[in-house]
Structure formats: C-alpha cells, structure tokens
mmCIF file of C-alpha atoms in Angstrom:
data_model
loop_
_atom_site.group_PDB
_atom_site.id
_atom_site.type_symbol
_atom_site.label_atom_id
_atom_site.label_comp_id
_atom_site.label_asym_id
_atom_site.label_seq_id
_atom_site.Cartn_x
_atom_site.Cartn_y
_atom_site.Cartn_z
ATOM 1 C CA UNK A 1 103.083 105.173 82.960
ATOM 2 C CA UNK A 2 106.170 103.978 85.118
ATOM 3 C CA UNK A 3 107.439 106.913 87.301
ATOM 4 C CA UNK A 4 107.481 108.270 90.838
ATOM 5 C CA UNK A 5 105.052 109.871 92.005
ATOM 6 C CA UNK A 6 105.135 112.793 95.348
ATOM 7 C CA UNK A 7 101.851 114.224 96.960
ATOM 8 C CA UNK A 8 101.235 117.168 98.120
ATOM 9 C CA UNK A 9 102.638 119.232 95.623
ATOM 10 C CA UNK A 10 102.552 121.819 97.948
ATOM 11 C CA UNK A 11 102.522 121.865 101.903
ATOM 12 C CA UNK A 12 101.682 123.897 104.540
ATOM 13 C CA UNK A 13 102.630 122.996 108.008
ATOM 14 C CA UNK A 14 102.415 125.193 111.580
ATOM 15 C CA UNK A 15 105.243 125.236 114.085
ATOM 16 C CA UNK A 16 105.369 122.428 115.880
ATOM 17 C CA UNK A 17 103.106 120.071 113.419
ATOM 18 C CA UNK A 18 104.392 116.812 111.849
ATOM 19 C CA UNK A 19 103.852 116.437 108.196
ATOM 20 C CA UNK A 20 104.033 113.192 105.859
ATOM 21 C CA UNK A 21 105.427 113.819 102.713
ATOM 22 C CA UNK A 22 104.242 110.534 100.316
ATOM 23 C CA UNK A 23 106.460 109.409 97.679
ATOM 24 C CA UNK A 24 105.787 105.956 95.873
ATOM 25 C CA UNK A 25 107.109 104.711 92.316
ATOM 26 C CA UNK A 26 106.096 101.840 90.619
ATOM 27 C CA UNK A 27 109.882 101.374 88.451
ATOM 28 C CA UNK A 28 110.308 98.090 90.733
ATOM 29 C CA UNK A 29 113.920 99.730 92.054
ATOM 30 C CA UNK A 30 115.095 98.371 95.561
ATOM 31 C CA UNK A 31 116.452 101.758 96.110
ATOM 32 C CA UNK A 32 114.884 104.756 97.330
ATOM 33 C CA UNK A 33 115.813 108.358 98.411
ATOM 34 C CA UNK A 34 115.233 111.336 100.141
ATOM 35 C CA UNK A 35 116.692 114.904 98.783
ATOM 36 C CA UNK A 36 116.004 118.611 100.505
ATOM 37 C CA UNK A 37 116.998 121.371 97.983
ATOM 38 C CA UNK A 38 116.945 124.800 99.222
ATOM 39 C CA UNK A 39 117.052 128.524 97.373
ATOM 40 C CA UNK A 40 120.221 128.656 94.852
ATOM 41 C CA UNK A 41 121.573 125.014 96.380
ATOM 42 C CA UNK A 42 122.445 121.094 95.818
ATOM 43 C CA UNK A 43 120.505 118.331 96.421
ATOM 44 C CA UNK A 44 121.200 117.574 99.929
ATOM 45 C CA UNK A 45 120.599 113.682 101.591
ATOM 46 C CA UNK A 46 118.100 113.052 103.883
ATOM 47 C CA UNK A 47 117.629 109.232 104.044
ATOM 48 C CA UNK A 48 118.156 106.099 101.941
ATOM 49 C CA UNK A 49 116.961 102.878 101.381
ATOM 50 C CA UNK A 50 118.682 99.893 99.519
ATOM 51 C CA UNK A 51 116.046 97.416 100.401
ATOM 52 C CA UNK A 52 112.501 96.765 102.301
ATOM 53 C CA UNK A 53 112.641 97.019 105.827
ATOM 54 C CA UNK A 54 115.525 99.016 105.795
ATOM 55 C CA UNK A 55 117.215 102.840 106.045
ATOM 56 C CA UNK A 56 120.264 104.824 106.585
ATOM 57 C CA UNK A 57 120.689 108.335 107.852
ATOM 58 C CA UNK A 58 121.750 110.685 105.261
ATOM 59 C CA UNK A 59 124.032 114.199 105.511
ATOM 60 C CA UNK A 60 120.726 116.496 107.377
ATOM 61 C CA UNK A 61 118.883 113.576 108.648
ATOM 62 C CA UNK A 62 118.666 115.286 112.252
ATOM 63 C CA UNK A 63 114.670 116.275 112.613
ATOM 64 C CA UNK A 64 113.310 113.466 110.134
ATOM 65 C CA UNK A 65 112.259 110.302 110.121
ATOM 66 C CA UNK A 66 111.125 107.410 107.259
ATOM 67 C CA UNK A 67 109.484 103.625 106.924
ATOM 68 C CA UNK A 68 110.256 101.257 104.447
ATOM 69 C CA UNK A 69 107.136 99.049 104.298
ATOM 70 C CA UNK A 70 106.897 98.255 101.087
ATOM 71 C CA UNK A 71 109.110 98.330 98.146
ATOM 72 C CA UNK A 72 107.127 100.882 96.583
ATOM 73 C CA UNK A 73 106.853 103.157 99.264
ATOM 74 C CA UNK A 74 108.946 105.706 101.318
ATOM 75 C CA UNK A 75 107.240 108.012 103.099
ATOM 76 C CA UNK A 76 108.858 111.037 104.791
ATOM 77 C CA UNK A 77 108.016 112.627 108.033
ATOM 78 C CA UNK A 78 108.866 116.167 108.740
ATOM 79 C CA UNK A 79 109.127 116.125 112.529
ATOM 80 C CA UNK A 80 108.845 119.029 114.866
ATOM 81 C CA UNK A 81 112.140 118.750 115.604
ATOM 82 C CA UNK A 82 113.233 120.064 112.406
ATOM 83 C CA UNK A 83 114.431 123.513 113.292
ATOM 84 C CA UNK A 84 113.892 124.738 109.662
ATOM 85 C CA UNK A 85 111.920 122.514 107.521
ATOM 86 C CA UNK A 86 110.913 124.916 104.627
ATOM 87 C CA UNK A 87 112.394 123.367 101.496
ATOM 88 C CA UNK A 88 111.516 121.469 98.464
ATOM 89 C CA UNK A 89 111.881 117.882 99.017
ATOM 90 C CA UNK A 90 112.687 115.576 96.366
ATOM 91 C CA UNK A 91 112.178 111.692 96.414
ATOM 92 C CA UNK A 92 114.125 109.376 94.060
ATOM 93 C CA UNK A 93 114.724 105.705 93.320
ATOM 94 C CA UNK A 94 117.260 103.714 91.098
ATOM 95 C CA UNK A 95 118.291 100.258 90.619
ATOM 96 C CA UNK A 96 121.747 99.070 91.242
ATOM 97 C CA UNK A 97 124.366 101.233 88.843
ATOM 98 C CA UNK A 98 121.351 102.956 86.657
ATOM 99 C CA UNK A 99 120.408 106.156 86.324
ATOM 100 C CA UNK A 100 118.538 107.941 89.047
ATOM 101 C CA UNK A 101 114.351 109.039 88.494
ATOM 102 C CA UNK A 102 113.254 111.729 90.421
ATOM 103 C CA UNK A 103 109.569 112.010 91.332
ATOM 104 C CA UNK A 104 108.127 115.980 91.245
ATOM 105 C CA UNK A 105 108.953 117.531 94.700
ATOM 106 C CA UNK A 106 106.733 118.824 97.370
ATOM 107 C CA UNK A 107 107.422 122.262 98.504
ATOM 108 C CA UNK A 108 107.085 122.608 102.009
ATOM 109 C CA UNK A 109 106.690 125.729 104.166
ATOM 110 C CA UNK A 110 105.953 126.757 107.361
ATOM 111 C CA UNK A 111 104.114 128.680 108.563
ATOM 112 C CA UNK B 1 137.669 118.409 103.157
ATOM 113 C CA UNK B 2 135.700 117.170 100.528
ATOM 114 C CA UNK B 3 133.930 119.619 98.358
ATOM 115 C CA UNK B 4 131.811 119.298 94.562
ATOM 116 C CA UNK B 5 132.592 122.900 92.720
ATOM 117 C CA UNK B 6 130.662 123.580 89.251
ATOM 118 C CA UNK B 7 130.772 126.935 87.590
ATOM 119 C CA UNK B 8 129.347 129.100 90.575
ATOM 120 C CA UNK B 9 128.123 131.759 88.047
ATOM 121 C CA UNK B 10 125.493 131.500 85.642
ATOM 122 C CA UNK B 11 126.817 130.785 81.878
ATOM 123 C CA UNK B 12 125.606 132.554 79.036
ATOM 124 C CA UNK B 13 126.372 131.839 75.730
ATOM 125 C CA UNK B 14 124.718 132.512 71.997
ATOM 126 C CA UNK B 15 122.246 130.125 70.737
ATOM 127 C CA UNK B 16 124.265 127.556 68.275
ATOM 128 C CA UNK B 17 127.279 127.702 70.283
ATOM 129 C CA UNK B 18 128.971 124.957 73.117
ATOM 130 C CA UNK B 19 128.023 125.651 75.722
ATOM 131 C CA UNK B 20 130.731 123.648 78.643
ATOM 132 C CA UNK B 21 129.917 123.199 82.409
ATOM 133 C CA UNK B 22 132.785 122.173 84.615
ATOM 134 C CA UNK B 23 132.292 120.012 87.782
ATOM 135 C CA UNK B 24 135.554 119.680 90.135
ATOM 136 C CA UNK B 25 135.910 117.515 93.330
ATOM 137 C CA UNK B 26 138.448 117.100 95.921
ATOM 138 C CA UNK B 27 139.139 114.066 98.395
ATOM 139 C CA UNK B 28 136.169 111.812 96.558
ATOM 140 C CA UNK B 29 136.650 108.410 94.507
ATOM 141 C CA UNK B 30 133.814 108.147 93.028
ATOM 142 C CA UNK B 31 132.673 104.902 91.347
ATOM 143 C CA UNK B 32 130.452 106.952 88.346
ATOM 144 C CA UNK B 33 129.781 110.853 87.606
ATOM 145 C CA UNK B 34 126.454 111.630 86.518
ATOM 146 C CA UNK B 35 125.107 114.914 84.882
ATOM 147 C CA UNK B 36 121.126 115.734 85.609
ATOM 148 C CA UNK B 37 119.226 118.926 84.405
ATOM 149 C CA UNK B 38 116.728 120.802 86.247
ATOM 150 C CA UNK B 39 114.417 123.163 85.369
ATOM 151 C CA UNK B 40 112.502 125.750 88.088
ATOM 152 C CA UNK B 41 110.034 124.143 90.712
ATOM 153 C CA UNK B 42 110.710 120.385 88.863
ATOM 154 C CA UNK B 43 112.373 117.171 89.714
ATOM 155 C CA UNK B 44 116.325 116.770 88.209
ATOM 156 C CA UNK B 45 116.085 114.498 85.059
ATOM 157 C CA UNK B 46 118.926 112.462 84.536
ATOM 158 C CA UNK B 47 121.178 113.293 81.710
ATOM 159 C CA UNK B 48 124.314 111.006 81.087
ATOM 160 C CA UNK B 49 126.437 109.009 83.264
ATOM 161 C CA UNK B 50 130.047 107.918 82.974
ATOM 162 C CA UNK B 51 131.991 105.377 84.602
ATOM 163 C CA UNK B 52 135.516 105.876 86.172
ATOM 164 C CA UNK B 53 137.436 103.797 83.567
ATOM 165 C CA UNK B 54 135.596 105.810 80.822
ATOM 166 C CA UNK B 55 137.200 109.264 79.476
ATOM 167 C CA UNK B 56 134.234 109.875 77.488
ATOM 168 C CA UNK B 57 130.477 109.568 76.666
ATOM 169 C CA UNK B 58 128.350 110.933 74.241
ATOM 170 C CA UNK B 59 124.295 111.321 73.794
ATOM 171 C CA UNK B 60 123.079 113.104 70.281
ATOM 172 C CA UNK B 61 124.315 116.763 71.096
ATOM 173 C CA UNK B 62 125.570 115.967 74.465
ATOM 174 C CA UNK B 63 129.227 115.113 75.958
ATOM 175 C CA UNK B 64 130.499 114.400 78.889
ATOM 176 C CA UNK B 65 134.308 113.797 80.213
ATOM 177 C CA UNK B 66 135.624 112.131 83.396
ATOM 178 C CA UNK B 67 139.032 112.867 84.195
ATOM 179 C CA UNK B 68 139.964 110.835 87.409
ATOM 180 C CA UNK B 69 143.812 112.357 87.834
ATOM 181 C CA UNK B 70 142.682 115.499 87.917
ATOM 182 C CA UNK B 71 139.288 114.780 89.056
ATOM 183 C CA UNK B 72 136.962 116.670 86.871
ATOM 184 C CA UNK B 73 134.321 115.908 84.293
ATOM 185 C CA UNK B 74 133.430 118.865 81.683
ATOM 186 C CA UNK B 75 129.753 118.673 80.353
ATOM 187 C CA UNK B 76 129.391 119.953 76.764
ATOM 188 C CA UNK B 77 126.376 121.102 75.063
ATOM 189 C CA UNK B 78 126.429 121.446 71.259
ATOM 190 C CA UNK B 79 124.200 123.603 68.806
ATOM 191 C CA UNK B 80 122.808 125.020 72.198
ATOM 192 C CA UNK B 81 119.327 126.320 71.732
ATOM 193 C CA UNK B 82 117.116 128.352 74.355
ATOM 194 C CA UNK B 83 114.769 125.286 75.397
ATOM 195 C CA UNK B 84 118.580 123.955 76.781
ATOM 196 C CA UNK B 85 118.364 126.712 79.603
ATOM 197 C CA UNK B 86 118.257 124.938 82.615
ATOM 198 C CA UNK B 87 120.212 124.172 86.002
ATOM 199 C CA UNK B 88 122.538 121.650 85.382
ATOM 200 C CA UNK B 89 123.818 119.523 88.126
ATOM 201 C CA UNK B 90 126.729 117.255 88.199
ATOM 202 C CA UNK B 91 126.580 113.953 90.972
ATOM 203 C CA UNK B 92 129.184 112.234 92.086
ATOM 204 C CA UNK B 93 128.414 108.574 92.234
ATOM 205 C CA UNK B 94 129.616 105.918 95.198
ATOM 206 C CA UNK B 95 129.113 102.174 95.722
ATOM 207 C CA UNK B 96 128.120 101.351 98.972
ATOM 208 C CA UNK B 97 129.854 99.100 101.488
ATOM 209 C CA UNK B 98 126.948 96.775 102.002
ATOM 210 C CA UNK B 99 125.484 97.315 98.292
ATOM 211 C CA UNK B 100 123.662 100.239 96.462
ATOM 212 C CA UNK B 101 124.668 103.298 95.429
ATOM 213 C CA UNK B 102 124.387 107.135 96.580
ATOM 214 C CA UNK B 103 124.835 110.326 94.510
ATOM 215 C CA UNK B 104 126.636 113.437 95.898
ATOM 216 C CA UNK B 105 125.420 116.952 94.279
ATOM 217 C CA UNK B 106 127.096 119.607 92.998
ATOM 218 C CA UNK B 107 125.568 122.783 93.334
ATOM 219 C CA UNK B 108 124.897 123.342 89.747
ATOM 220 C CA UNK B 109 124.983 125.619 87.188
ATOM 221 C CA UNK B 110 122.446 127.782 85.715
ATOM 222 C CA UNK B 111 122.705 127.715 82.068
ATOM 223 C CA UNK B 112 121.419 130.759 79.618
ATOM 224 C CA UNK B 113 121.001 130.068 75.926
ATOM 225 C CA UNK B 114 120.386 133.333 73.992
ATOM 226 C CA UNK B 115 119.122 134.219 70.722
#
C-alpha cells in the first residue's frame, strides 16, 4: 500500500520535554510537509521540504525543528521552546503540481 | 493583508440537494486552488484541483470553479447524501521561487447533509 504513514497516533509530552513526531511515505515525492491544525482552524505551516538535505521555515515555525535525511523521511521535533505545542499535527508530501496526500495526524498534548 | 475566507458557518442542507461552499481570497495569485475534505480526528483527503487558466472542473458529483478577477472558487456538491458531511477545506496553491509548491488553507467549512 503506497501512503504516508505518522506514529504516535497519540502523544503525551511534559513541560519542558522534546518529542519526535515520525512521518515517512513511501509515494517517492521530493516534497514533504509539516501542518499544525488546532480546535475549529486551518491547516497552518510548520516546515517544508522540496528536496533531501533540505528545509524552509514555514508561517509558526518558531519552537520546531526538522531533518531531511532521506527522501522518505521527515521527522518533526516538538522543542521545549514551543510555548503551546498541543495540536494535531499533520504531515504531507506531493510531487511537483499533483495533488497533496496527507498521512493520519498525531495528536499531541501536554501535559 | 492577505486573508482565505470560506463560509464561516456550518451549511446545512437536505439530502439530494447542492450543496455550494464558497472560498474567497484577497492579495494572493495563486498558481492552482485545491478543494480537500476532512472528516473528525483524520488526515484532509484531496478532492479536486483547478488551475488558474481553468474556469471549471468536474469529478462524478463534484464541481469546482476558479474565478481569478474576482478571486473566488465555489465548490458544488450534487445529490448530497449524509456520508458527504464533512469539513471541507479550500487551499490556495503557489509555485515556489526555487521550485515546488506550497498550499495555503482556508479555514473550512463544516458541511451537514440531512435526511
């Protein structure tokens, strides 16, 4: 089955923890990217990456950080710095023009 | 500023009626508009998308508009039916400078198909 795929599906962190949130997908798409959705909102931009090796700061990227390793991979770290990290967090990738697949969210809360 | 607007209340409507979702946007040029759904605690699945010198696209009961001049695409549903209650999000779509491409949400609309 081709898709992307997010673990946990659900996270607990303390104050002042950092968490890893895994995403990989197995679609063979360059691009990759990082959503937070909170109660009643949009999908808001965390990070991007267009290729290997390589990321861009989103709109909220301010407390988080990512790796590009491989092309399959794009893990996201929830840092302590994040002043209010409970969310759901959505990973997605595409290739060039196409249609966006979104993997099936971690929910993340703090505790 | 720049600003995505969709229907900011929740639309009812009968089952077997259209239902139509409205997406506006100010100071954007986008490249593409897409249209996802979501349903509660899942991942958005991606419905349609439309390109800027398109006025039009259709998929089996679905349609979607994409007026550039006045810079809104409407989202139609046909022959709604219950399992078509969802949140429906529209995305603005953008090329990027170096290559790539990066959606902009809406903050969608929840959609309520009745019997």
């Amino acid at each position: 089955d081709g898709g992307i795929t997010q673990s946990p599906k659900y996270l607990f962190r303390k104050e002042g923890q950092n968490v890893t949130l895994s995403c990989e997908q197995n679609l063979n798409h360059d691009a990759m990217y990082w959503y937070r959705q909170d109660p009643g909102q949009g999908l808001r931009l965390i990070y991007y990456s267009q290729i290997v090796n390589d990321f861009q700061k989103g709109d909220i990227a301010e407390g988080y950080s990512v790796s590009r390793e491989k092309k399959e991979s794009f893990p996201l770290t929830v840092t302590s710095a994040q002043k209010n990290p409970t969310a759901f967090y959505l990973c997605a990738s595409r290739s060039f023009g196409g249609e966006q697949f979104f993997g099936p969210g971690t929910r993340l809360t703090v505790l | 500023s720049q600003k995505i607007e969709q229907n900011s209340e929740a639309l009812n409507i009968q089952e077997g009626k259209t239902a139509t979702l409205t997406c506006n946007y100010t100071n954007y040029s986008p490249a593409y508009l897409q249209w996802y759904r979501q349903d509660p605690g899942r991942g958005p699945v991606f419905l349609l998308l439309i390109r800027e010198n398109e006025k039009e696209k259709r998929k089996e009961r679905l349609k979607v508009t994409f007026d550039t001049t006045l810079k809104q695409s409407l989202f139609h549903i046909t022959a709604s039916q219950p399992a078509d209650s969802a949140t429906y999000l529209c995305a603005l779509d953008f090329i990027l400078t170096g290559g790539g491409n990066k959606l902009t949400f809406g903050t969608g609309t929840q959609l309520k198909v009745e019997l």
